[in-house]
Tab-separated table of C-alpha atoms and ligand atoms in Angstrom:
chain	number	residue	atom	x	y	z
L	27	UNK	CA	2.036	-78.716	-295.347
L	28	UNK	CA	1.378	-76.099	-292.687
L	29	UNK	CA	-0.387	-77.714	-289.781
L	30	UNK	CA	-3.048	-75.611	-288.123
L	31	UNK	CA	-2.193	-74.148	-284.736
L	32	UNK	CA	-4.288	-76.682	-282.853
L	33	UNK	CA	-2.078	-79.504	-284.047
L	34	UNK	CA	1.115	-77.869	-282.880
L	35	UNK	CA	2.508	-78.147	-279.391
L	36	UNK	CA	3.999	-74.682	-279.376
L	37	UNK	CA	2.390	-71.841	-277.507
L	38	UNK	CA	4.363	-68.723	-276.654
L	39	UNK	CA	6.490	-70.869	-274.370
L	40	UNK	CA	9.713	-70.707	-276.362
L	41	UNK	CA	11.907	-67.857	-275.334
L	42	UNK	CA	14.300	-65.841	-277.421
L	43	UNK	CA	17.365	-67.732	-276.149
L	44	UNK	CA	15.979	-70.967	-277.586
L	45	UNK	CA	15.881	-69.420	-281.043
L	46	UNK	CA	19.229	-67.640	-280.673
L	47	UNK	CA	20.816	-70.976	-279.685
L	48	UNK	CA	19.225	-72.816	-282.584
L	49	UNK	CA	20.406	-70.088	-284.957
L	50	UNK	CA	23.988	-70.375	-283.734
L	51	UNK	CA	23.996	-74.198	-283.563
L	52	UNK	CA	22.510	-74.749	-286.986
L	53	UNK	CA	24.157	-71.954	-288.950
L	54	UNK	CA	21.322	-69.447	-289.296
L	55	UNK	CA	22.858	-66.409	-287.556
L	56	UNK	CA	26.258	-65.753	-285.936
L	57	UNK	CA	27.504	-62.767	-283.924
L	58	UNK	CA	29.375	-60.505	-286.342
L	59	UNK	CA	33.207	-60.621	-286.199
L	60	UNK	CA	32.875	-63.258	-283.487
L	61	UNK	CA	36.564	-64.222	-283.463
L	62	UNK	CA	37.283	-60.635	-282.353
L	63	UNK	CA	34.692	-60.765	-279.606
L	64	UNK	CA	31.757	-59.558	-281.719
L	65	UNK	CA	30.507	-56.048	-282.429
L	66	UNK	CA	27.555	-54.962	-280.293
L	67	UNK	CA	24.234	-56.066	-281.793
L	68	UNK	CA	25.511	-56.830	-285.277
L	69	UNK	CA	24.865	-60.236	-286.762
L	70	UNK	CA	25.945	-62.299	-289.754
L	71	UNK	CA	23.621	-64.711	-291.532
L	72	UNK	CA	25.089	-68.212	-291.983
L	73	UNK	CA	24.387	-70.771	-294.723
L	74	UNK	CA	20.797	-71.514	-293.627
L	75	UNK	CA	19.946	-68.021	-292.403
L	76	UNK	CA	20.933	-66.431	-295.684
L	77	UNK	CA	18.588	-68.813	-297.525
L	78	UNK	CA	15.727	-68.064	-295.119
L	79	UNK	CA	16.170	-64.300	-295.422
L	80	UNK	CA	16.519	-64.517	-299.215
L	81	UNK	CA	13.264	-66.492	-299.302
L	82	UNK	CA	11.482	-63.875	-297.180
L	83	UNK	CA	12.645	-61.120	-299.537
L	84	UNK	CA	11.863	-63.256	-302.582
L	85	UNK	CA	8.292	-63.926	-301.402
L	86	UNK	CA	7.803	-60.232	-300.664
L	87	UNK	CA	9.087	-59.327	-304.153
L	88	UNK	CA	6.922	-62.028	-305.782
L	89	UNK	CA	3.765	-60.804	-304.125
L	90	UNK	CA	4.485	-57.049	-304.292
L	91	UNK	CA	6.058	-56.780	-307.768
L	92	UNK	CA	6.096	-59.851	-309.980
L	93	UNK	CA	2.548	-61.056	-309.392
L	94	UNK	CA	1.076	-57.574	-309.914
L	95	UNK	CA	0.618	-55.338	-312.894
L	96	UNK	CA	0.546	-52.131	-310.863
L	97	UNK	CA	3.902	-52.232	-309.036
L	98	UNK	CA	7.445	-52.034	-310.454
L	99	UNK	CA	10.795	-52.374	-308.689
L	100	UNK	CA	13.981	-50.344	-308.354
L	101	UNK	CA	17.342	-50.704	-306.628
L	102	UNK	CA	18.631	-47.265	-305.607
L	103	UNK	CA	22.032	-46.404	-304.119
L	104	UNK	CA	22.577	-46.352	-300.368
L	105	UNK	CA	24.424	-43.023	-300.604
L	106	UNK	CA	22.169	-40.192	-301.741
L	107	UNK	CA	22.523	-36.437	-302.207
L	108	UNK	CA	22.524	-34.871	-298.709
L	109	UNK	CA	19.713	-32.488	-299.709
L	110	UNK	CA	17.424	-35.553	-299.841
L	111	UNK	CA	17.592	-35.795	-296.045
L	112	UNK	CA	16.875	-32.090	-295.630
L	113	UNK	CA	13.813	-32.435	-297.830
L	114	UNK	CA	12.589	-35.621	-296.152
L	115	UNK	CA	12.888	-34.089	-292.686
L	116	UNK	CA	15.422	-36.681	-291.491
L	117	UNK	CA	18.144	-34.131	-290.747
L	118	UNK	CA	15.854	-32.096	-288.532
L	119	UNK	CA	13.602	-34.703	-286.969
L	120	UNK	CA	15.021	-38.228	-287.270
L	121	UNK	CA	16.153	-38.152	-283.674
L	122	UNK	CA	15.656	-40.067	-280.454
L	123	UNK	CA	15.905	-38.398	-277.032
L	124	UNK	CA	19.158	-39.529	-275.425
L	125	UNK	CA	20.057	-39.453	-271.733
L	126	UNK	CA	23.331	-40.428	-270.056
L	127	UNK	CA	23.479	-41.967	-266.597
L	128	UNK	CA	26.311	-40.097	-264.826
L	129	UNK	CA	26.819	-42.991	-262.400
L	130	UNK	CA	27.083	-46.056	-264.678
L	131	UNK	CA	27.999	-44.038	-267.820
L	132	UNK	CA	25.473	-45.889	-269.962
L	133	UNK	CA	23.137	-44.263	-272.471
L	134	UNK	CA	19.411	-44.766	-272.780
L	135	UNK	CA	16.492	-43.602	-274.878
L	136	UNK	CA	14.560	-41.282	-272.589
L	137	UNK	CA	11.229	-42.365	-274.120
L	138	UNK	CA	11.961	-46.014	-273.294
L	139	UNK	CA	12.572	-45.512	-269.584
L	140	UNK	CA	9.491	-46.572	-267.621
L	141	UNK	CA	10.281	-44.102	-264.867
L	142	UNK	CA	13.318	-42.074	-264.009
L	143	UNK	CA	15.212	-45.156	-262.756
L	144	UNK	CA	18.280	-46.288	-264.656
L	145	UNK	CA	17.652	-49.894	-265.873
L	146	UNK	CA	21.276	-50.687	-265.031
L	147	UNK	CA	21.598	-48.900	-261.735
L	148	UNK	CA	18.072	-48.753	-260.369
L	149	UNK	CA	17.795	-45.983	-257.785
L	150	UNK	CA	21.432	-44.937	-257.766
L	151	UNK	CA	21.222	-43.082	-261.072
L	152	UNK	CA	21.820	-39.529	-262.089
L	153	UNK	CA	20.587	-38.646	-265.580
L	154	UNK	CA	21.671	-35.780	-267.785
L	155	UNK	CA	18.819	-33.814	-269.397
L	156	UNK	CA	17.552	-35.446	-272.600
L	157	UNK	CA	19.086	-34.216	-275.855
L	158	UNK	CA	18.159	-35.056	-279.425
L	159	UNK	CA	20.402	-37.628	-281.059
L	160	UNK	CA	20.222	-37.967	-284.858
L	161	UNK	CA	20.080	-41.612	-285.900
L	162	UNK	CA	21.709	-41.174	-289.306
L	163	UNK	CA	25.241	-42.496	-289.835
L	164	UNK	CA	27.474	-39.777	-291.258
L	165	UNK	CA	30.438	-40.298	-293.561
L	166	UNK	CA	32.431	-38.404	-296.200
L	167	UNK	CA	32.315	-38.684	-299.968
L	168	UNK	CA	35.838	-38.608	-301.399
L	169	UNK	CA	39.134	-37.802	-299.671
L	170	UNK	CA	38.212	-34.481	-298.046
L	171	UNK	CA	36.678	-34.773	-294.595
L	172	UNK	CA	34.928	-31.408	-294.443
L	173	UNK	CA	31.354	-30.156	-294.250
L	174	UNK	CA	30.962	-30.008	-298.026
L	175	UNK	CA	31.626	-33.747	-298.400
L	176	UNK	CA	29.287	-35.059	-295.679
L	177	UNK	CA	26.898	-37.785	-296.822
L	178	UNK	CA	24.674	-40.176	-294.890
L	179	UNK	CA	23.992	-43.892	-295.064
L	180	UNK	CA	20.298	-44.028	-295.886
L	181	UNK	CA	18.097	-44.643	-292.824
L	182	UNK	CA	15.250	-45.941	-295.034
L	183	UNK	CA	14.908	-47.096	-298.632
L	184	UNK	CA	11.782	-44.998	-299.262
L	185	UNK	CA	13.576	-41.796	-300.293
L	186	UNK	CA	15.362	-43.607	-303.136
L	187	UNK	CA	11.883	-44.311	-304.483
L	188	UNK	CA	10.517	-40.762	-304.137
L	189	UNK	CA	13.478	-39.135	-305.881
L	190	UNK	CA	13.052	-41.590	-308.775
L	191	UNK	CA	9.284	-41.115	-309.076
L	192	UNK	CA	9.448	-39.123	-312.327
L	193	UNK	CA	12.142	-41.365	-313.882
L	194	UNK	CA	10.174	-44.515	-313.167
L	195	UNK	CA	6.786	-43.098	-314.138
L	196	UNK	CA	7.930	-41.839	-317.524
L	197	UNK	CA	10.052	-44.888	-318.437
L	198	UNK	CA	7.563	-47.528	-317.254
L	199	UNK	CA	4.626	-45.503	-318.679
L	200	UNK	CA	2.575	-46.476	-315.622
L	201	UNK	CA	-0.646	-44.600	-314.982
L	202	UNK	CA	-1.853	-43.878	-311.478
L	203	UNK	CA	-2.466	-45.794	-309.285
L	204	UNK	CA	0.846	-47.621	-309.273
L	205	UNK	CA	3.621	-48.494	-306.859
L	206	UNK	CA	7.425	-48.625	-306.769
L	207	UNK	CA	9.059	-51.259	-304.571
L	208	UNK	CA	12.572	-51.660	-303.241
L	209	UNK	CA	14.462	-54.082	-301.001
L	210	UNK	CA	17.776	-53.059	-299.510
L	211	UNK	CA	19.991	-52.163	-296.589
L	212	UNK	CA	19.257	-49.261	-294.275
L	213	UNK	CA	21.293	-47.923	-291.376
L	214	UNK	CA	20.240	-46.304	-288.107
L	215	UNK	CA	22.564	-45.507	-285.248
L	216	UNK	CA	20.067	-46.897	-282.725
L	217	UNK	CA	20.778	-45.901	-279.114
L	218	UNK	CA	19.525	-49.186	-277.723
L	219	UNK	CA	19.768	-51.979	-280.294
L	220	UNK	CA	18.986	-55.471	-279.105
L	221	UNK	CA	16.697	-58.465	-278.946
L	222	UNK	CA	18.736	-60.383	-281.491
L	223	UNK	CA	18.048	-59.153	-285.046
L	224	UNK	CA	14.898	-57.267	-283.977
L	225	UNK	CA	16.721	-53.957	-283.616
L	226	UNK	CA	20.132	-53.548	-285.206
L	227	UNK	CA	22.044	-50.644	-286.676
L	228	UNK	CA	22.317	-52.220	-290.114
L	229	UNK	CA	19.232	-53.991	-291.425
L	230	UNK	CA	17.233	-54.710	-294.548
L	231	UNK	CA	13.941	-53.132	-295.469
L	232	UNK	CA	11.246	-54.113	-297.952
L	233	UNK	CA	9.357	-50.944	-298.839
L	234	UNK	CA	6.769	-49.999	-301.430
L	235	UNK	CA	5.383	-46.546	-302.192
L	236	UNK	CA	1.952	-46.705	-303.795
L	237	UNK	CA	1.066	-43.493	-305.653
L	238	UNK	CA	-2.595	-42.649	-306.213
L	239	UNK	CA	-5.073	-39.794	-306.666
L	240	UNK	CA	-5.775	-37.926	-303.387
L	241	UNK	CA	-9.437	-38.973	-303.298
L	242	UNK	CA	-8.485	-42.663	-303.649
L	243	UNK	CA	-5.851	-42.717	-300.904
L	244	UNK	CA	-8.150	-43.856	-298.073
L	245	UNK	CA	-9.397	-46.776	-300.150
L	246	UNK	CA	-5.815	-47.884	-300.946
L	247	UNK	CA	-4.806	-47.485	-297.325
L	248	UNK	CA	-7.598	-49.909	-296.358
L	249	UNK	CA	-6.565	-52.259	-299.184
L	250	UNK	CA	-2.882	-52.389	-298.208
L	251	UNK	CA	-3.596	-52.974	-294.516
L	252	UNK	CA	-5.591	-56.072	-295.408
L	253	UNK	CA	-3.210	-57.271	-298.083
L	254	UNK	CA	-0.100	-56.940	-295.933
L	255	UNK	CA	-1.536	-58.800	-292.973
L	256	UNK	CA	-2.763	-61.548	-295.323
L	257	UNK	CA	0.779	-61.970	-296.729
L	258	UNK	CA	2.137	-63.133	-293.354
L	259	UNK	CA	-0.746	-65.549	-292.901
L	260	UNK	CA	-0.415	-66.963	-296.418
L	261	UNK	CA	3.170	-67.837	-295.533
L	262	UNK	CA	2.010	-69.744	-292.482
L	263	UNK	CA	2.285	-67.205	-289.646
L	264	UNK	CA	-0.348	-67.896	-286.990
L	265	UNK	CA	-3.160	-65.366	-287.116
L	266	UNK	CA	-3.494	-65.188	-283.340
L	267	UNK	CA	0.106	-64.027	-283.041
L	268	UNK	CA	-0.511	-61.105	-285.402
L	269	UNK	CA	-2.364	-57.894	-284.718
L	270	UNK	CA	-2.931	-54.553	-286.408
L	271	UNK	CA	-2.267	-51.564	-284.137
L	272	UNK	CA	-3.340	-48.098	-285.218
L	273	UNK	CA	-1.024	-45.279	-284.144
L	274	UNK	CA	-2.374	-42.718	-281.714
L	275	UNK	CA	-2.386	-39.170	-283.136
L	276	UNK	CA	0.580	-38.109	-280.945
L	277	UNK	CA	2.604	-41.123	-282.143
L	278	UNK	CA	2.294	-40.334	-285.857
L	279	UNK	CA	5.423	-39.378	-287.808
L	280	UNK	CA	5.611	-35.823	-289.140
L	281	UNK	CA	4.610	-36.958	-292.651
L	282	UNK	CA	1.736	-39.258	-291.792
L	283	UNK	CA	-1.964	-38.727	-291.216
L	284	UNK	CA	-2.654	-42.416	-290.453
L	285	UNK	CA	-0.375	-45.346	-289.689
L	286	UNK	CA	-1.047	-48.913	-288.662
L	287	UNK	CA	1.598	-51.405	-287.536
L	288	UNK	CA	1.490	-55.122	-288.229
L	289	UNK	CA	2.711	-56.525	-284.928
L	290	UNK	CA	3.869	-59.998	-283.913
L	291	UNK	CA	3.558	-61.501	-280.451
L	292	UNK	CA	7.289	-61.860	-279.696
L	293	UNK	CA	8.468	-63.639	-276.504
L	294	UNK	CA	8.761	-60.196	-274.814
L	295	UNK	CA	5.423	-58.890	-276.092
L	296	UNK	CA	4.006	-57.246	-279.215
L	297	UNK	CA	6.592	-55.796	-281.611
L	298	UNK	CA	6.375	-54.133	-285.026
L	299	UNK	CA	7.073	-56.132	-288.181
L	300	UNK	CA	5.814	-53.539	-290.600
L	301	UNK	CA	4.218	-50.105	-290.721
L	302	UNK	CA	1.599	-49.073	-293.268
L	303	UNK	CA	1.520	-45.297	-293.487
L	304	UNK	CA	-0.699	-42.800	-295.280
L	305	UNK	CA	1.974	-40.255	-296.270
L	306	UNK	CA	-0.289	-37.902	-298.221
L	307	UNK	CA	1.686	-35.778	-300.697
L	308	UNK	CA	4.344	-34.857	-298.126
L	309	UNK	CA	7.340	-36.454	-299.863
L	310	UNK	CA	6.665	-35.363	-303.434
L	311	UNK	CA	5.848	-31.833	-302.220
L	312	UNK	CA	9.117	-31.634	-300.297
L	313	UNK	CA	11.252	-33.022	-303.115
L	314	UNK	CA	9.576	-30.724	-305.676
L	315	UNK	CA	10.383	-27.772	-303.465
L	316	UNK	CA	13.958	-28.731	-302.536
L	317	UNK	CA	15.014	-29.942	-306.007
L	318	UNK	CA	13.114	-27.343	-308.002
L	319	UNK	CA	11.791	-30.155	-310.244
L	320	UNK	CA	8.099	-30.514	-310.927
L	321	UNK	CA	7.073	-33.957	-309.627
L	322	UNK	CA	3.365	-33.567	-310.333
L	323	UNK	CA	1.398	-36.061	-312.399
L	324	UNK	CA	-0.893	-35.257	-315.299
L	325	UNK	CA	-4.033	-37.360	-315.442
L	326	UNK	CA	-5.090	-37.407	-319.115
L	327	UNK	CA	-8.526	-38.885	-318.380
L	328	UNK	CA	-9.490	-36.057	-316.048
L	329	UNK	CA	-7.247	-33.461	-317.626
L	330	UNK	CA	-5.818	-32.354	-314.322
L	331	UNK	CA	-2.370	-32.094	-312.787
L	332	UNK	CA	-1.689	-32.928	-309.129
L	333	UNK	CA	0.856	-34.339	-306.699
L	334	UNK	CA	-0.004	-38.001	-306.074
L	335	UNK	CA	-0.726	-39.204	-302.543
L	336	UNK	CA	1.211	-42.147	-301.169
L	337	UNK	CA	0.431	-45.271	-299.160
L	338	UNK	CA	3.565	-46.974	-297.867
L	339	UNK	CA	3.830	-50.552	-296.579
L	340	UNK	CA	7.344	-50.683	-295.016
L	341	UNK	CA	8.590	-53.969	-293.574
L	342	UNK	CA	11.885	-55.251	-292.157
L	343	UNK	CA	13.387	-58.417	-293.645
L	344	UNK	CA	15.375	-59.314	-290.509
L	345	UNK	CA	12.483	-58.934	-288.066
L	346	UNK	CA	10.201	-60.796	-290.410
L	347	UNK	CA	12.645	-63.704	-290.832
L	348	UNK	CA	13.021	-63.846	-287.040
L	349	UNK	CA	9.249	-63.845	-286.507
L	350	UNK	CA	8.805	-66.668	-289.031
L	351	UNK	CA	11.475	-68.658	-287.153
L	352	UNK	CA	9.853	-68.074	-283.765
L	353	UNK	CA	6.456	-68.912	-285.159
L	354	UNK	CA	7.656	-72.122	-286.792
L	355	UNK	CA	9.643	-73.437	-283.822
L	356	UNK	CA	8.191	-76.426	-282.033
L	357	UNK	CA	9.326	-79.164	-279.673
L	358	UNK	CA	7.462	-82.432	-279.912
L	359	UNK	CA	7.732	-85.814	-278.289
L	360	UNK	CA	8.198	-88.596	-280.805
L	361	UNK	CA	8.490	-92.144	-279.443
L	362	UNK	CA	9.915	-90.887	-276.158
L	363	UNK	CA	12.423	-88.518	-277.772
L	364	UNK	CA	12.333	-84.759	-278.121
L	365	UNK	CA	12.004	-83.626	-281.724
L	366	UNK	CA	12.865	-79.996	-282.493
L	367	UNK	CA	11.161	-78.957	-285.695
L	368	UNK	CA	10.700	-75.756	-287.671
L	369	UNK	CA	7.296	-75.863	-289.351
L	370	UNK	CA	8.379	-73.263	-291.904
L	371	UNK	CA	6.258	-72.797	-295.003
L	372	UNK	CA	8.054	-74.723	-297.805
L	373	UNK	CA	8.484	-71.475	-299.752
L	374	UNK	CA	10.453	-70.032	-296.813
L	375	UNK	CA	12.375	-73.146	-295.770
L	376	UNK	CA	16.140	-72.724	-296.393
L	377	UNK	CA	16.399	-76.211	-297.900
L	378	UNK	CA	13.453	-77.611	-299.836
L	379	UNK	CA	14.540	-81.230	-299.930
L	380	UNK	CA	17.333	-83.334	-298.441
L	381	UNK	CA	18.647	-86.368	-300.297
L	382	UNK	CA	19.836	-89.062	-297.905
L	383	UNK	CA	21.336	-92.403	-298.918
L	384	UNK	CA	20.414	-94.978	-296.274
L	385	UNK	CA	24.120	-95.464	-295.576
L	386	UNK	CA	27.511	-94.632	-297.101
L	387	UNK	CA	27.427	-97.919	-299.004
L	388	UNK	CA	29.265	-97.394	-302.324
L	389	UNK	CA	26.282	-98.794	-304.237
L	390	UNK	CA	23.922	-96.162	-302.791
L	391	UNK	CA	26.045	-93.005	-302.764
L	392	UNK	CA	26.334	-92.503	-306.573
L	393	UNK	CA	22.543	-92.849	-307.106
L	394	UNK	CA	21.819	-90.473	-304.238
L	395	UNK	CA	24.357	-87.915	-305.468
L	396	UNK	CA	22.966	-88.125	-308.989
L	397	UNK	CA	19.443	-87.524	-307.690
L	398	UNK	CA	20.609	-84.571	-305.551
L	399	UNK	CA	22.398	-82.993	-308.522
L	400	UNK	CA	19.334	-83.275	-310.749
L	401	UNK	CA	17.085	-81.795	-308.024
L	402	UNK	CA	19.442	-78.809	-307.606
L	403	UNK	CA	18.111	-77.557	-310.924
L	404	UNK	CA	14.751	-76.831	-309.301
L	405	UNK	CA	15.388	-76.014	-305.654
L	406	UNK	CA	17.850	-75.702	-302.776
L	407	UNK	CA	18.939	-79.246	-301.880
L	408	UNK	CA	21.011	-80.731	-299.041
L	409	UNK	CA	22.896	-83.977	-299.508
L	410	UNK	CA	23.849	-85.783	-296.300
L	411	UNK	CA	25.261	-89.270	-295.797
L	412	UNK	CA	26.831	-88.920	-292.323
L	413	UNK	CA	25.358	-90.698	-289.311
L	414	UNK	CA	22.199	-92.701	-288.721
L	415	UNK	CA	19.173	-91.990	-290.870
L	416	UNK	CA	17.147	-91.066	-287.747
L	417	UNK	CA	19.702	-88.420	-286.732
L	418	UNK	CA	19.746	-87.035	-290.262
L	419	UNK	CA	15.945	-86.719	-290.281
L	420	UNK	CA	16.130	-84.832	-286.955
L	421	UNK	CA	18.798	-82.503	-288.299
L	422	UNK	CA	16.643	-81.660	-291.307
L	423	UNK	CA	13.577	-81.191	-289.047
L	424	UNK	CA	15.553	-78.624	-287.058
L	425	UNK	CA	16.442	-76.772	-290.257
L	426	UNK	CA	12.819	-76.793	-291.370
L	427	UNK	CA	13.452	-78.937	-294.481
L	428	UNK	CA	9.936	-79.926	-295.612
L	429	UNK	CA	10.901	-83.106	-297.492
L	430	UNK	CA	13.581	-85.786	-297.218
L	431	UNK	CA	14.177	-88.358	-299.946
L	432	UNK	CA	15.883	-91.593	-298.943
L	433	UNK	CA	17.733	-93.814	-301.383
L	434	UNK	CA	17.925	-97.409	-300.087
L	435	UNK	CA	18.891	-100.846	-301.377
L	436	UNK	CA	15.437	-101.407	-302.902
L	437	UNK	CA	16.050	-98.299	-305.034
L	438	UNK	CA	18.718	-100.195	-306.924
L	439	UNK	CA	16.048	-102.765	-307.892
L	440	UNK	CA	12.818	-100.768	-308.271
L	441	UNK	CA	14.049	-97.232	-309.150
L	442	UNK	CA	11.874	-95.845	-306.378
L	443	UNK	CA	12.699	-93.768	-303.281
L	444	UNK	CA	10.993	-92.883	-300.010
L	445	UNK	CA	9.810	-89.298	-299.564
L	446	UNK	CA	9.213	-88.198	-295.971
L	447	UNK	CA	7.064	-85.254	-294.935
L	448	UNK	CA	8.545	-83.108	-292.127
L	449	UNK	CA	5.268	-82.274	-290.405
L	450	UNK	CA	3.374	-85.576	-290.526
L	451	UNK	CA	6.573	-87.685	-290.737
L	452	UNK	CA	4.581	-89.851	-293.200
L	453	UNK	CA	6.666	-91.741	-295.739
L	454	UNK	CA	5.664	-92.634	-299.251
L	455	UNK	CA	7.358	-94.658	-301.996
L	456	UNK	CA	7.552	-92.892	-305.364
L	457	UNK	CA	9.440	-93.508	-308.636
L	458	UNK	CA	12.806	-91.771	-308.688
L	459	UNK	CA	11.877	-90.160	-312.019
L	460	UNK	CA	8.912	-88.388	-310.354
L	461	UNK	CA	10.806	-86.869	-307.402
L	462	UNK	CA	11.449	-83.464	-309.002
L	463	UNK	CA	7.836	-82.939	-310.046
L	464	UNK	CA	6.566	-84.218	-306.689
L	465	UNK	CA	8.828	-81.885	-304.677
L	466	UNK	CA	7.771	-78.924	-306.822
L	467	UNK	CA	4.097	-79.884	-306.447
L	468	UNK	CA	4.411	-80.140	-302.661
L	469	UNK	CA	6.295	-76.830	-302.322
L	470	UNK	CA	3.705	-74.924	-304.297
L	471	UNK	CA	0.486	-76.653	-303.208
L	472	UNK	CA	0.254	-74.893	-299.835
V	15	ATP	P1	10.676	-48.995	-284.518
V	15	ATP	O1	9.479	-48.233	-283.979
V	15	ATP	O2	10.719	-50.444	-284.088
V	15	ATP	O3	11.992	-48.287	-284.319
V	15	ATP	P2	10.080	-47.771	-287.006
V	15	ATP	O4	8.615	-47.478	-286.847
V	15	ATP	O5	11.059	-46.672	-286.801
V	15	ATP	O6	10.493	-49.040	-286.108
V	15	ATP	P3	9.987	-47.828	-289.845
V	15	ATP	O7	10.734	-46.578	-290.026
V	15	ATP	O8	8.501	-47.815	-290.067
V	15	ATP	O9	10.318	-48.444	-288.422
V	15	ATP	O10	10.675	-48.949	-290.747
V	15	ATP	C1	9.957	-50.002	-291.350
V	15	ATP	C2	10.409	-51.356	-290.847
V	15	ATP	O11	11.833	-51.480	-290.876
V	15	ATP	C3	10.039	-51.653	-289.403
V	15	ATP	O12	8.714	-52.097	-289.296
V	15	ATP	C4	11.025	-52.744	-289.056
V	15	ATP	O13	10.568	-54.014	-289.502
V	15	ATP	C5	12.249	-52.358	-289.838
V	15	ATP	N1	13.208	-51.681	-288.954
V	15	ATP	C6	13.217	-50.380	-288.582
V	15	ATP	N2	14.255	-50.128	-287.751
V	15	ATP	C7	14.912	-51.301	-287.599
V	15	ATP	C8	16.079	-51.692	-286.871
V	15	ATP	N3	16.787	-50.821	-286.160
V	15	ATP	N4	16.460	-52.999	-286.929
V	15	ATP	C9	15.779	-53.903	-287.661
V	15	ATP	N5	14.680	-53.588	-288.378
V	15	ATP	C10	14.245	-52.307	-288.354
């Protein structure tokens, strides 16, 4: 059960280090290649982090594709024909202004410097003039490392959707309006990555391109702004830590006439989770021109042919997982002790239910193991018999596990177990045969 904000202790008081430490300690996120000293701002998801991020992507896919009749999915390749990036404008304009400090030799994004002071060096700096730095990672296709074999790691998943528009439309027989969704890795050679998984050079995006008639685009733009904000709140994110920020005209990307960001109140201030952009017919126009293929759509009802307009909700899976973690984190006092708890929505929680025998007594362990194995058929389960029951409850609280089931000596007599709720800590006795249905009911009722 998601407790309303008023019942939680947490304000914005928890800083990023608290979450980074929890992630390391409990196996959510580790520095990449740590035994070699790590690789700047790259991270690996551990056993609990991978479940959390999978759940974020799964909930996005459920709500954007599987629960709708007007959106279908694809999974396009990361490597694409290099002409794609000419057509999309990424080769010419996907750049950040880069400056070097001649004194400390560090590099900065010119547009992120508050004034002309080097953040590292303060007044003693000496900057080079700003030059454009393209954020796309370059590599070579095949054994020849020459200009003809240059390809790029995609900097967004969107272009894989646009180039497949005609394939998907004809094979799915979808009529406008309809969308194509994709989840996958993207790569940007960011000049200043940082703030944990907020800005990295390799990350996962969840993007959907919604194609519609030009005169309907404003209505769909309004629809998707509402729908996307509501998604975060349905999964338990606190409304007061979310805001919608419209881009100023000078901030808009070259393809967009309107963009709004869904922002979260991170410990350092507001930061983007997702952008919803009105892309007009920019992408299909460009790809028609560069590929020579007609990407227009024929509307049989109105007997007219046109290039569809596009509304794009584009979110980041890593930032979103991190925001859910920050939002769920709480420290409470329970009977004089500190309890660290993640109030994650059960659909997002890495483990749905932990099965805990009261002790390692040989009479209890087989029943508890049998119960855990049967529950694995329906959800992600932890089995834990090490240490005191109180410590095991605390460990599961810190992982955000919404329910714990305890097998005790009475179980051997009455075939019943105790189910404990993470948020209220209330315990209830239920028949062992009902545990699966009860866990499912509790996961899906919120
Ligand atoms: P920013 O302004 O923070 O660089 P953006 O506006 O360039 O982001 P988009 O191109 O709109 O981002 O990408 C959509 C989403 O992908 C972003 O809202 C974000 O969640 C995610 N994303 C973009 N760049 C990164 C990155 N370097 N690391 C992690 N996630 C990212």
